[in-house]
Short mmCIF file of C-alpha atoms in Angstrom, two decimals:
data_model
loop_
_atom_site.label_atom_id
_atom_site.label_comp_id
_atom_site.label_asym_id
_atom_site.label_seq_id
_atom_site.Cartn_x
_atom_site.Cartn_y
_atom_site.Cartn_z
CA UNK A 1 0.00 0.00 0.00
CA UNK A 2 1.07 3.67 -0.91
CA UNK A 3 1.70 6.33 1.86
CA UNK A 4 -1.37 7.97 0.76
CA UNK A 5 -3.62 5.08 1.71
CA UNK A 6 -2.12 5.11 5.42
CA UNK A 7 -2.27 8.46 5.68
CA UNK A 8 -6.28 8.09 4.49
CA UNK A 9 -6.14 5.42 7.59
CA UNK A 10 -4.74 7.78 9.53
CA UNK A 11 -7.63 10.55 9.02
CA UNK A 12 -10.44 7.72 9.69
CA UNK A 13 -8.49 7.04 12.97
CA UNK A 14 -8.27 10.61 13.90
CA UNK A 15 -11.96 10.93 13.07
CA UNK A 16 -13.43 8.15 15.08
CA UNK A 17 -11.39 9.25 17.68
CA UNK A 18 -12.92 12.77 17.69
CA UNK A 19 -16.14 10.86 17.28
CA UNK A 20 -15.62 8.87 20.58
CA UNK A 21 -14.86 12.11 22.35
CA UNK A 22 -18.09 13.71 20.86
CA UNK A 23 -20.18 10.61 22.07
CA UNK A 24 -18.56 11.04 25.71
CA UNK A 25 -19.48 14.28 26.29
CA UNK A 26 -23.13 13.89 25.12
CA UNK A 27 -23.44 10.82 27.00
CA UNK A 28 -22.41 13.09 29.84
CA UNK A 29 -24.70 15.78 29.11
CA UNK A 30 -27.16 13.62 28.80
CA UNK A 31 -26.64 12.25 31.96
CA UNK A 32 -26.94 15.51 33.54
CA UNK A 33 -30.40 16.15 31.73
CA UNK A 34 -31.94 12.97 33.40
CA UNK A 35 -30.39 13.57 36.50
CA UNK A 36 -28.12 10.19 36.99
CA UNK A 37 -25.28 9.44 38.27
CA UNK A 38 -22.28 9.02 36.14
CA UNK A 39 -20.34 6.38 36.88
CA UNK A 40 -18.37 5.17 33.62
CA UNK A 41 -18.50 5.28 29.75
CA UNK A 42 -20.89 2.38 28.22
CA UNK A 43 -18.38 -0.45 26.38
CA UNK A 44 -19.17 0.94 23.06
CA UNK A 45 -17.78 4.14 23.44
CA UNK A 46 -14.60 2.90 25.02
CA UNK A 47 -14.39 0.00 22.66
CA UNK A 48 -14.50 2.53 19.61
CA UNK A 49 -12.10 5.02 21.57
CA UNK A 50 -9.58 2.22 21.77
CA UNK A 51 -9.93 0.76 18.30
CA UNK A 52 -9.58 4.19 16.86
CA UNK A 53 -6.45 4.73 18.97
CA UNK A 54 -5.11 0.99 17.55
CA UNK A 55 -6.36 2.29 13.83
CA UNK A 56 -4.45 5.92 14.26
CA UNK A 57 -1.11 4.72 15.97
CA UNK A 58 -1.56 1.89 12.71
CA UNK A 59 -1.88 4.40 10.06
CA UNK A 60 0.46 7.08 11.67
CA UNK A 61 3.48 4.18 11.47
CA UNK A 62 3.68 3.18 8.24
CA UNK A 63 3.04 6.63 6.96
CA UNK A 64 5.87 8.47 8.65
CA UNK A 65 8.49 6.63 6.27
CA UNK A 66 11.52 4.30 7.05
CA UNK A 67 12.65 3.73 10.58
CA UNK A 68 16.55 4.51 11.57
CA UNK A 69 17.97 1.78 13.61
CA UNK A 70 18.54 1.92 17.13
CA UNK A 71 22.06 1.34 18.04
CA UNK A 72 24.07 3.81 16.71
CA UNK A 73 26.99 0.91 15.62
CA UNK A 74 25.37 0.42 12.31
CA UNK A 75 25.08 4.36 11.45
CA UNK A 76 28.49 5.21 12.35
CA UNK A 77 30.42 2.12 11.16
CA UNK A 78 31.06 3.91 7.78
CA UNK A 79 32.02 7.27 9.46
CA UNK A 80 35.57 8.25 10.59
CA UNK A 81 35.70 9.90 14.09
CA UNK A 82 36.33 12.99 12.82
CA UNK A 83 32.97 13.11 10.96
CA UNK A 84 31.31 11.50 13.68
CA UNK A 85 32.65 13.90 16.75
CA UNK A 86 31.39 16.89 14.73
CA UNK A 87 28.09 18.55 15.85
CA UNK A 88 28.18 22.06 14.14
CA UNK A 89 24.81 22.66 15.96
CA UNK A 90 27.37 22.95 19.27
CA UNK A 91 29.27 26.06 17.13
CA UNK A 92 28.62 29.35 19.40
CA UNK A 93 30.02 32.10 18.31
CA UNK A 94 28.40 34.20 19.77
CA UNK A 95 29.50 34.22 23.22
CA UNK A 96 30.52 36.24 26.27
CA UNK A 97 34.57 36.54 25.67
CA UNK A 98 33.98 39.91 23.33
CA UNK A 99 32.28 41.41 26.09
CA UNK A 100 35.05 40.38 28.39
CA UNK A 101 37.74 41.40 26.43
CA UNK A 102 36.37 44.72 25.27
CA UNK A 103 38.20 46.88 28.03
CA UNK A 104 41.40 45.37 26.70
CA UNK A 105 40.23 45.95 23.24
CA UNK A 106 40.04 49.04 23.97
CA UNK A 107 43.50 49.46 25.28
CA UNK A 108 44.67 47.64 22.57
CA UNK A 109 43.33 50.80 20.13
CA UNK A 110 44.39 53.48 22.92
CA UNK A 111 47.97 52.08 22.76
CA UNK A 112 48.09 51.63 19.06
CA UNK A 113 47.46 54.94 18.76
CA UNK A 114 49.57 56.32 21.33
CA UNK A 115 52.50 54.56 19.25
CA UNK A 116 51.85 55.83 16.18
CA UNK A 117 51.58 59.21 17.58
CA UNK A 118 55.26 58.63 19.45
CA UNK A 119 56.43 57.24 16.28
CA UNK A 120 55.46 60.29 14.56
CA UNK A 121 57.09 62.54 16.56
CA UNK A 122 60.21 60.62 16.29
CA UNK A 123 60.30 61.14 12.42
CA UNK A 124 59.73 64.77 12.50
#
C-alpha cells in the first residue's frame, strides 16, 4: 500500500477518535439532563475510543516513512571519528569573551594609537 492510503487510515483514525470524544461528552450531558449518576463510559464508546487509537497509531506508522535503527553501531560504522565527533549545531560564536575582552580591546586601540603618535614625533 502507498503512503497515501495510510495516511487516508490515519484521518479515519483521527476521526473516530474525535467521534468517541463527541459521544462522551453527550453521554455526559445527557446524563446531567436525566439527572443520573455518572459512573463510567458504556463499552461501546470505550471500545471505539480504543480501536480508533489501535487504527491511528496503525496508520500514523507506516506513513511516517523508514525507521533509523537503534544502536548507533550500524550508522556510524562507515564514518571516521572525525565526521562523527562533529556537531556544528554545538558552534557558538556568539558568546561572552567579546564582552570580556572589550576593556582590553580598547587598550589595545588606545595604545596603538599612542604609538603611532610617538612614532610620529620621532620622524619629525
Amino acid at each position: 500500500m502507498g503512503v497515501f492510503v495510510y495516511k487516508i487510515i490515519c484521518l479515519i483514525g483521527l476521526f473516530s477518535l474525535l467521534h468517541t470524544g463527541y459521544s462522551a461528552a453527550e453521554y455526559r450531558a445527557t446524563l446531567r439532563v436525566i439527572e443520573q449518576e455518572y459512573s463510567s463510559l458504556p463499552s461501546d464508546i470505550l471500545l471505539q475510543g480504543l480501536i480508533s487509537l489501535i487504527v491511528m497509531m496503525y496508520g500514523v506508522l507506516y506513513s511516517v516513512g523508514d525507521f533509523k535503527e537503534i544502536r548507533a553501531t550500524i550508522q556510524l560504522e562507515n564514518k571516521s571519528w572525525e565526521t562523527a565527533g562533529n556537531r556544528p549545531s554545538f558552534y557558538s560564536f556568539c558568546h561572552r569573551g567579546r564582552n570580556l575582552c572589550a576593556t582590553s580591546l580598547t587598550t589595545l586601540k588606545y595604545n596603538k594609537t599612542s604609538l603611532s603618535n610617538d612614532f610620529d614625533s620621532y620622524e619629525s
